[in-house]
Tab-separated table of C-alpha atoms in Angstrom:
chain	number	residue	atom	x	y	z
D	1	MET	CA	277.379	85.346	23.261
D	2	VAL	CA	275.496	88.603	22.904
D	3	THR	CA	272.643	88.082	20.482
D	4	PRO	CA	269.405	89.910	19.673
D	5	ASP	CA	267.607	87.094	21.490
D	6	ASN	CA	269.216	88.031	24.773
D	7	ARG	CA	266.318	90.067	26.073
D	8	MET	CA	263.964	87.126	25.549
D	9	LEU	CA	266.510	84.706	26.975
D	10	LEU	CA	267.006	86.918	30.013
D	11	THR	CA	263.279	87.402	30.555
D	12	ALA	CA	262.710	83.648	30.361
D	13	ALA	CA	265.633	83.022	32.740
D	14	LEU	CA	264.165	85.515	35.255
D	15	GLN	CA	260.848	83.706	35.054
D	16	ARG	CA	262.573	80.387	35.743
D	17	THR	CA	264.429	82.018	38.638
D	18	ALA	CA	261.096	83.209	40.025
D	19	ALA	CA	259.959	79.570	40.001
D	20	GLY	CA	262.970	78.650	42.157
D	21	ASP	CA	265.136	77.257	39.356
D	22	ARG	CA	268.870	77.625	40.002
D	23	VAL	CA	269.735	77.121	36.337
D	24	GLY	CA	267.531	80.160	35.617
D	25	LEU	CA	269.604	82.279	37.993
D	26	GLN	CA	272.799	80.866	36.527
D	27	THR	CA	271.699	82.014	33.080
D	28	VAL	CA	270.854	85.478	34.403
D	29	TYR	CA	274.291	85.570	36.028
D	30	ARG	CA	276.076	84.403	32.887
D	31	LEU	CA	274.415	87.066	30.753
D	32	THR	CA	274.606	90.030	33.132
D	33	SER	CA	277.272	89.624	35.832
D	34	ALA	CA	280.059	91.406	33.926
D	35	LYS	CA	277.888	94.488	33.413
D	36	LEU	CA	276.581	94.551	36.982
D	37	PHE	CA	280.073	93.933	38.372
D	38	GLY	CA	281.241	96.918	36.294
D	39	VAL	CA	278.494	99.019	37.929
D	40	CYS	CA	279.572	97.836	41.414
D	41	CYS	CA	283.269	98.463	40.778
D	42	ARG	CA	282.598	102.054	39.657
D	43	ILE	CA	280.573	102.846	42.775
D	44	LEU	CA	282.487	100.852	45.379
D	45	ILE	CA	286.050	101.093	43.988
D	46	ASP	CA	287.164	98.413	46.483
D	47	ARG	CA	287.188	95.072	44.619
D	48	GLY	CA	286.425	92.892	47.620
D	49	GLU	CA	283.435	94.994	48.553
D	50	ALA	CA	282.221	94.980	44.941
D	51	GLU	CA	282.420	91.163	44.926
D	52	ASP	CA	280.406	91.019	48.142
D	53	VAL	CA	277.739	93.322	46.766
D	54	LEU	CA	277.595	91.375	43.491
D	55	GLN	CA	276.622	88.297	45.508
D	56	GLU	CA	273.995	90.302	47.401
D	57	ILE	CA	272.599	91.538	44.087
D	58	TYR	CA	272.058	88.026	42.738
D	59	MET	CA	270.617	86.851	46.060
D	60	THR	CA	268.151	89.744	45.703
D	61	VAL	CA	267.420	88.674	42.120
D	62	TRP	CA	266.847	85.126	43.401
D	63	ARG	CA	264.303	86.341	45.980
D	64	LYS	CA	262.653	89.085	43.917
D	65	ALA	CA	262.595	87.631	40.400
D	66	GLY	CA	258.835	87.165	40.822
D	67	ASP	CA	258.439	90.963	41.077
D	68	TYR	CA	259.923	91.518	37.642
D	69	ASP	CA	257.236	92.514	35.154
D	70	PRO	CA	258.387	92.357	31.508
D	71	ALA	CA	255.526	94.665	30.535
D	72	ARG	CA	256.973	97.492	32.649
D	73	ALA	CA	260.717	97.374	32.053
D	74	SER	CA	263.428	95.592	30.118
D	75	PRO	CA	265.135	92.954	32.263
D	76	MET	CA	268.429	94.872	32.132
D	77	THR	CA	266.774	98.076	33.381
D	78	TRP	CA	265.359	96.154	36.337
D	79	LEU	CA	268.731	94.541	37.101
D	80	ILE	CA	270.692	97.809	36.795
D	81	ALA	CA	268.337	99.459	39.317
D	82	ILE	CA	268.861	96.597	41.797
D	83	ALA	CA	272.635	96.713	41.314
D	84	ARG	CA	272.920	100.483	41.741
D	85	ASN	CA	270.659	100.538	44.799
D	86	ARG	CA	272.604	97.732	46.496
D	87	ALA	CA	275.963	99.322	45.729
D	88	ILE	CA	274.850	102.779	46.897
D	89	ASP	CA	273.335	101.345	50.093
D	90	ARG	CA	276.697	99.700	50.780
D	91	VAL	CA	278.614	102.947	50.240
D	92	ARG	CA	276.245	104.781	52.593
D	93	SER	CA	276.718	102.155	55.301
D	94	ARG	CA	280.467	102.838	55.469
D	95	PRO	CA	281.518	104.575	58.680
D	96	ALA	CA	283.877	107.050	56.996
D	97	ALA	CA	283.103	109.490	54.212
D	98	ARG	CA	284.811	108.839	50.905
D	99	THR	CA	287.440	111.056	49.348
D	100	LEU	CA	286.816	111.267	45.648
D	101	ALA	CA	288.510	113.254	42.917
D	102	PRO	CA	287.053	116.684	42.129
D	103	LEU	CA	284.402	116.739	39.409
D	104	GLU	CA	285.242	119.202	36.671
D	105	ALA	CA	282.360	120.552	34.651
D	106	ALA	CA	284.803	121.699	31.982
D	107	ALA	CA	286.356	118.247	31.661
D	108	ASP	CA	282.983	116.925	30.616
D	109	VAL	CA	282.846	118.271	27.094
D	110	ALA	CA	282.801	115.123	24.976
D	111	ASP	CA	281.099	112.029	26.285
D	112	PRO	CA	282.423	108.926	24.623
D	113	VAL	CA	279.686	107.297	22.597
D	114	PRO	CA	279.721	103.714	23.830
D	115	ILE	CA	280.125	100.778	21.551
D	116	ALA	CA	276.935	98.865	20.804
D	117	ASP	CA	275.726	96.974	23.815
D	118	ASP	CA	273.146	94.515	22.578
D	119	LEU	CA	272.471	93.217	26.044
D	120	LEU	CA	271.091	96.554	27.176
D	121	GLU	CA	269.075	96.650	23.961
D	122	GLN	CA	268.332	100.231	24.679
D	123	ALA	CA	270.108	102.006	21.871
D	124	GLN	CA	267.148	104.310	21.240
D	125	ASP	CA	266.497	105.005	24.913
D	126	TYR	CA	270.183	105.721	25.376
D	127	ALA	CA	270.335	108.069	22.398
D	128	ARG	CA	267.371	110.019	23.785
D	129	LEU	CA	268.814	110.203	27.290
D	130	HIS	CA	272.210	111.176	25.921
D	131	ALA	CA	270.717	114.027	23.877
D	132	CYS	CA	268.807	115.313	26.925
D	133	LEU	CA	271.919	115.107	29.117
D	134	GLN	CA	273.913	117.042	26.511
D	135	ALA	CA	271.237	119.735	26.624
D	136	LEU	CA	271.922	120.348	30.332
D	137	ALA	CA	274.487	122.863	31.590
D	138	ALA	CA	277.956	121.264	31.879
D	139	HIS	CA	278.009	121.620	35.687
D	140	GLU	CA	274.600	119.969	35.982
D	141	ARG	CA	275.678	117.068	33.804
D	142	ALA	CA	278.926	116.648	35.736
D	143	ALA	CA	276.996	116.497	39.022
D	144	LEU	CA	274.489	113.940	37.685
D	145	LYS	CA	277.377	111.831	36.409
D	146	GLY	CA	279.090	111.821	39.794
D	147	ALA	CA	275.829	110.635	41.353
D	148	PHE	CA	274.850	108.033	38.753
D	149	PHE	CA	278.213	106.386	38.115
D	150	GLU	CA	279.976	106.809	41.447
D	151	GLY	CA	277.007	107.031	43.805
D	152	SER	CA	278.067	110.413	45.236
D	153	ASN	CA	275.514	111.981	47.580
D	154	TYR	CA	274.734	115.707	47.854
D	155	GLY	CA	277.526	116.299	50.379
D	156	GLU	CA	280.173	114.564	48.285
D	157	LEU	CA	279.049	116.302	45.105
D	158	ALA	CA	279.204	119.736	46.812
D	159	THR	CA	282.753	118.999	48.030
D	160	ARG	CA	283.861	117.579	44.701
D	161	MET	CA	282.600	120.613	42.804
D	162	SER	CA	283.540	123.147	45.502
D	163	VAL	CA	280.072	124.648	45.886
D	164	PRO	CA	277.809	125.038	48.963
D	165	LEU	CA	275.409	122.178	49.655
D	166	GLY	CA	272.384	124.391	48.901
D	167	THR	CA	273.782	125.267	45.482
D	168	MET	CA	274.336	121.577	44.675
D	169	LYS	CA	270.749	120.764	45.698
D	170	SER	CA	269.305	123.372	43.385
D	171	TRP	CA	271.615	122.291	40.531
D	172	ILE	CA	270.450	118.707	40.835
D	173	ARG	CA	266.770	119.608	41.195
D	174	ARG	CA	266.893	121.912	38.186
D	175	ALA	CA	268.668	119.180	36.208
D	176	ILE	CA	265.975	116.662	37.230
D	177	LEU	CA	263.236	119.032	36.084
D	178	LYS	CA	264.916	119.719	32.733
D	179	LEU	CA	265.662	116.060	32.159
D	180	LYS	CA	262.073	115.059	32.808
D	181	ALA	CA	260.730	117.720	30.427
D	182	CYS	CA	263.236	116.794	27.722
D	183	LEU	CA	262.564	113.034	27.993
D	184	ALA	CA	258.796	113.611	27.870
D	185	GLN	CA	259.030	115.263	24.440
T	1	MET	CA	251.092	111.716	48.483
T	2	THR	CA	251.731	115.396	49.118
T	3	ASP	CA	251.185	118.078	46.536
T	4	ALA	CA	254.039	120.262	47.732
T	5	PHE	CA	256.275	121.752	45.060
T	6	ASP	CA	259.855	122.805	45.570
T	7	HIS	CA	261.109	126.144	44.298
T	8	THR	CA	261.968	124.736	40.882
T	9	GLY	CA	258.346	123.741	40.317
T	10	LEU	CA	258.939	120.011	40.725
T	11	PRO	CA	256.370	118.158	42.880
T	12	GLU	CA	258.167	117.205	46.102
T	13	ASP	CA	257.451	113.463	45.734
T	14	GLU	CA	258.725	113.443	42.183
T	15	ALA	CA	261.923	115.239	43.213
T	16	LEU	CA	262.478	112.771	46.059
T	17	ALA	CA	261.900	109.796	43.741
T	18	ALA	CA	264.415	111.188	41.244
T	19	GLU	CA	266.971	111.940	43.981
T	20	TYR	CA	266.660	108.383	45.242
T	21	ALA	CA	267.002	106.840	41.785
T	22	LEU	CA	269.957	109.089	41.004
T	23	GLY	CA	271.686	108.173	44.269
T	24	VAL	CA	272.246	111.571	45.921
T	25	LEU	CA	270.459	110.875	49.217
T	26	SER	CA	272.119	110.065	52.542
T	27	GLY	CA	271.825	106.660	54.164
T	28	GLU	CA	268.985	107.716	56.507
T	29	GLU	CA	267.079	109.398	53.674
T	30	ARG	CA	267.457	106.275	51.543
T	31	ALA	CA	266.121	104.084	54.341
T	32	ALA	CA	263.097	106.381	54.699
T	33	VAL	CA	262.471	106.291	50.936
T	34	GLN	CA	262.766	102.484	50.882
T	35	ALA	CA	260.201	102.231	53.692
T	36	ARG	CA	257.890	104.511	51.751
T	37	ILE	CA	258.325	102.478	48.518
T	38	ALA	CA	257.186	99.407	50.456
T	39	ARG	CA	253.923	100.991	51.637
T	40	ASP	CA	253.065	103.596	48.958
T	41	SER	CA	252.655	102.048	45.503
T	42	ALA	CA	252.047	105.393	43.764
T	43	PHE	CA	255.367	106.660	45.108
T	44	ALA	CA	257.031	103.344	44.180
T	45	ARG	CA	255.902	103.916	40.570
T	46	LEU	CA	257.517	107.374	40.581
T	47	VAL	CA	260.813	105.836	41.721
T	48	GLU	CA	260.531	103.102	39.117
T	49	ALA	CA	259.878	105.647	36.366
T	50	TRP	CA	263.069	107.502	37.305
T	51	GLU	CA	265.059	104.267	37.469
T	52	HIS	CA	263.858	103.491	33.946
T	53	ARG	CA	264.715	106.986	32.691
T	54	LEU	CA	268.277	106.744	34.009
T	55	ALA	CA	269.098	103.037	33.415
T	56	PRO	CA	270.121	103.454	29.746
T	57	TRP	CA	273.037	105.585	30.979
T	58	ALA	CA	274.613	102.355	32.275
T	59	VAL	CA	275.525	101.577	28.658
T	60	GLU	CA	278.567	103.747	29.406
T	61	VAL	CA	279.738	101.531	32.274
T	62	GLU	CA	282.544	99.226	31.243
T	63	SER	CA	281.845	95.538	31.923
T	64	VAL	CA	284.217	93.827	34.350
T	65	GLN	CA	284.368	90.024	34.412
T	66	PRO	CA	283.862	88.904	38.025
T	67	PRO	CA	286.167	86.149	39.339
T	68	ALA	CA	284.892	82.572	38.955
T	69	TYR	CA	284.565	81.916	42.683
T	70	ILE	CA	281.728	84.447	42.975
T	71	TRP	CA	279.305	82.145	41.185
T	72	ASN	CA	280.453	79.149	43.239
T	73	ALA	CA	279.926	81.101	46.472
T	74	LEU	CA	276.488	82.191	45.266
T	75	ALA	CA	275.472	78.700	44.215
T	76	ALA	CA	276.424	77.434	47.670
T	77	ARG	CA	274.028	79.956	49.260
T	78	LEU	CA	271.037	78.970	47.127
T	79	PRO	CA	268.563	76.411	48.376
T	80	ALA	CA	268.106	73.305	46.234
T	81	SER	CA	265.846	73.956	43.262
T	82	THR	CA	262.220	74.204	44.287
T	83	ALA	CA	261.080	74.381	40.688
T	84	ARG	CA	258.814	71.668	39.455
T	85	PRO	CA	260.938	69.474	37.242
T	86	GLY	CA	260.714	70.932	33.772
T	87	VAL	CA	261.350	69.162	30.534
T	88	TRP	CA	265.126	69.422	31.039
T	89	GLU	CA	264.919	67.380	34.209
T	90	SER	CA	262.512	64.791	32.909
T	91	LEU	CA	263.872	61.287	32.311
T	92	PRO	CA	261.412	60.362	29.507
T	93	PHE	CA	262.466	63.581	27.734
T	94	TRP	CA	266.108	62.572	27.959
T	95	ARG	CA	265.389	59.043	26.738
T	96	ILE	CA	263.615	60.480	23.703
T	97	PHE	CA	266.277	63.136	23.280
T	98	ALA	CA	269.037	60.531	23.472
T	99	LEU	CA	267.312	58.439	20.816
T	100	ALA	CA	266.626	61.486	18.640
T	101	SER	CA	270.145	62.825	18.929
T	102	THR	CA	271.636	59.422	18.187
T	103	LEU	CA	269.427	59.225	15.097
T	104	ALA	CA	270.464	62.751	14.124
T	105	ALA	CA	274.116	61.885	14.626
T	106	ALA	CA	273.591	58.714	12.561
T	107	CYS	CA	271.983	60.730	9.759
T	108	LEU	CA	274.844	63.201	9.907
T	109	ALA	CA	277.354	60.362	9.829
T	110	ILE	CA	275.627	58.710	6.866
T	111	PHE	CA	275.496	62.059	5.105
T	112	ILE	CA	279.202	62.562	5.738
T	113	ALA	CA	279.967	58.954	4.742
T	114	LEU	CA	278.108	59.334	1.442
T	115	SER	CA	279.682	62.661	0.633
T	116	PRO	CA	282.684	62.660	-1.696
T	117	GLY	CA	286.026	62.431	-0.012
T	118	TRP	CA	284.855	60.235	2.852
T	119	ARG	CA	287.339	57.434	3.405
T	120	SER	CA	286.632	55.999	6.823
T	121	GLU	CA	283.873	55.388	9.325
T	122	PRO	CA	282.502	58.220	11.447
T	123	LEU	CA	282.678	57.937	15.236
T	124	VAL	CA	280.390	59.438	17.838
T	125	ALA	CA	280.731	60.126	21.553
T	126	SER	CA	277.999	61.047	23.976
T	127	ILE	CA	279.802	63.163	26.567
T	128	GLU	CA	277.937	62.583	29.813
T	129	GLY	CA	278.451	63.618	33.412
T	130	GLY	CA	276.426	64.686	36.447
T	131	GLY	CA	273.504	62.576	35.239
T	132	ARG	CA	273.243	64.563	32.024
T	133	ARG	CA	274.335	64.348	28.454
T	134	GLN	CA	276.506	67.467	28.200
T	135	PHE	CA	277.604	67.323	24.550
T	136	VAL	CA	277.300	65.028	21.551
T	137	ALA	CA	280.414	64.846	19.376
T	138	THR	CA	280.774	63.372	15.890
T	139	VAL	CA	284.274	62.683	14.610
T	140	ASP	CA	285.269	62.631	10.969
T	141	THR	CA	288.503	60.656	11.232
T	142	ALA	CA	289.416	61.145	7.556
T	143	ARG	CA	289.270	64.913	7.716
T	144	GLY	CA	290.383	65.081	11.315
T	145	SER	CA	287.434	67.189	12.440
T	146	VAL	CA	285.092	67.023	15.440
T	147	VAL	CA	281.589	68.496	15.508
T	148	ALA	CA	280.371	69.072	19.092
T	149	VAL	CA	276.723	69.898	19.786
T	150	PRO	CA	275.735	71.140	23.276
T	151	ALA	CA	272.979	69.082	24.902
T	152	ALA	CA	272.165	69.720	28.573
T	153	TYR	CA	275.432	71.529	29.204
T	154	ALA	CA	275.133	73.747	32.295
T	155	GLY	CA	278.646	74.696	33.305
T	156	ASP	CA	280.027	77.447	35.499
T	157	PRO	CA	279.247	80.578	33.460
T	158	SER	CA	282.614	82.167	34.163
T	159	ARG	CA	284.520	79.241	32.668
T	160	VAL	CA	284.579	77.707	29.209
T	161	PRO	CA	284.158	74.045	28.273
T	162	GLU	CA	287.284	72.559	26.664
T	163	LEU	CA	287.267	69.300	24.707
T	164	TRP	CA	289.988	66.686	25.293
T	165	LEU	CA	290.940	63.534	23.438
T	166	ILE	CA	292.110	60.787	25.801
T	167	PRO	CA	293.623	57.850	23.894
T	168	GLY	CA	294.766	54.497	25.314
T	169	ASP	CA	297.745	56.034	27.143
T	170	GLY	CA	295.337	58.055	29.313
T	171	LYS	CA	297.075	61.342	28.576
T	172	PRO	CA	294.594	64.127	27.567
T	173	ARG	CA	295.263	66.007	24.317
T	174	PRO	CA	293.573	69.406	23.926
T	175	LEU	CA	291.176	69.625	20.971
T	176	GLY	CA	289.792	73.116	21.520
T	177	LEU	CA	287.094	75.183	23.200
T	178	LEU	CA	283.393	74.374	22.962
T	179	SER	CA	280.330	76.560	23.373
T	180	GLY	CA	277.303	75.876	25.554
T	181	GLU	CA	275.112	77.740	23.072
T	182	ARG	CA	276.061	76.551	19.623
T	183	THR	CA	277.598	73.758	17.579
T	184	VAL	CA	281.359	74.014	17.255
T	185	THR	CA	283.521	72.329	14.607
T	186	LEU	CA	287.130	71.727	15.635
T	187	THR	CA	290.054	70.563	13.566
T	188	VAL	CA	292.068	67.882	15.293
T	189	PRO	CA	295.775	68.809	15.301
T	190	ALA	CA	297.632	66.529	12.859
T	191	GLN	CA	299.842	65.032	15.581
T	192	PHE	CA	296.763	63.768	17.480
T	193	ALA	CA	294.825	62.525	14.437
T	194	LYS	CA	296.224	59.002	14.681
T	195	GLU	CA	294.878	58.779	18.258
T	196	LEU	CA	291.283	59.167	17.064
T	197	GLY	CA	290.030	55.627	17.285
T	198	ARG	CA	287.493	53.393	18.885
T	199	ASN	CA	289.459	52.986	22.118
T	200	ALA	CA	289.756	56.726	22.731
T	201	VAL	CA	287.570	58.835	25.033
T	202	LEU	CA	286.386	62.411	24.598
T	203	ALA	CA	286.086	64.494	27.784
T	204	VAL	CA	285.076	68.055	28.619
T	205	SER	CA	286.612	70.106	31.434
T	206	LEU	CA	285.840	73.624	32.644
T	207	GLU	CA	288.696	76.022	32.039
T	208	PRO	CA	289.411	79.736	32.421
T	209	PRO	CA	288.422	81.950	29.456
T	210	GLY	CA	290.844	81.247	26.627
T	211	GLY	CA	291.296	77.618	27.631
T	212	SER	CA	293.640	75.675	29.869
T	213	PRO	CA	296.866	77.628	30.302
T	214	THR	CA	298.915	74.436	30.830
T	215	GLY	CA	297.840	72.215	27.951
T	216	GLN	CA	296.338	69.800	30.484
T	217	PRO	CA	292.887	70.008	32.125
T	218	THR	CA	293.058	72.411	35.091
T	219	GLY	CA	289.349	72.503	35.992
T	220	PRO	CA	286.812	69.806	36.827
T	221	VAL	CA	285.914	67.249	34.164
T	222	ILE	CA	282.162	67.592	33.730
T	223	GLY	CA	281.623	64.740	31.323
T	224	SER	CA	283.221	62.086	29.148
T	225	GLY	CA	282.277	59.351	26.719
T	226	PRO	CA	283.994	56.726	24.547
T	227	LEU	CA	284.195	57.099	20.784
T	228	THR	CA	282.037	54.455	19.159
T	229	SER	CA	281.213	53.680	15.579
T	230	LEU	CA	277.612	53.889	14.526
């Protein structure tokens, strides 16, 4: 099912969705829902809530497909951003704070190199990002990971890594600065 | 846009855009950033740039197949298609397509019939349902094989189309899984081969990944068609 034509197929399906074509959205769903559901499950943990958010994500895609500009981003990049933002908004709307496992900088030595994911079609972009993330200090990388994959905010990250909030903020900001410089090379 | 820099030397707007894209802000801060994205296109571009920088990291997220009812629930929330009918919805297109595919099937059948080893007539079935031709199947009765070509198949993406042979007794026999994207050749199990005849029907149902767990159709039948000789 995953072929090198997927990016084109997905772009065309988004364009059909933008024109109000349900079959277009169905194609987008068929090609991307497993990945986006994976993103939701990591952030939300609760299956039922992840299922709810997955529906919201595709309703957003249905309404906003016309905003997608293939010249500016790959379709998967655009969809991942929508999925993460929806899932994180949902986590933030919960009344109670989450209790998440501590994040260990030391436990973060070897990142598994993922198997080829043709759908993302971003092998080069990923390799570059991965190299820049490996160049960060282990505690910075661990904090970024907790934010990106689990949607942890500053408060949660500080608790999970047992550091004051101010320290976490400067870790993240320094990591952002380094990452930007590294990726610009 | 402000030109303030934080103590690390990062412009304040850039830092905020990155923090938003990364996901470290509180609910109120996120709402404020979303309001700003809507009215400040320069800031929106900063956010977008950070989303693009970070998105490749999602390669590391393991895919999880969502349950089938999610798509059904979604489909129920969508308004009817507002798209102008494209070629796939156009009747003249389908008339021409039907003629062309019948001709193609006939050519294929003649090719098979003329090839060495052919001992009996080829049969074809146009598997139709929901106002569409879903698949076209050609049966080589001598070799006991079925070639199924997807036409306007548009099934539930979380389920797979399964092909069934329904002979005169009306009891479906499983022939195998089809694909909505490519031509599939199936070998008819020897015990069903004698049922392949002009009074049999081919049907397609939607089944869970891996096919029907019971050996009988468990999902909706999306199309069927009788086997006919050319």
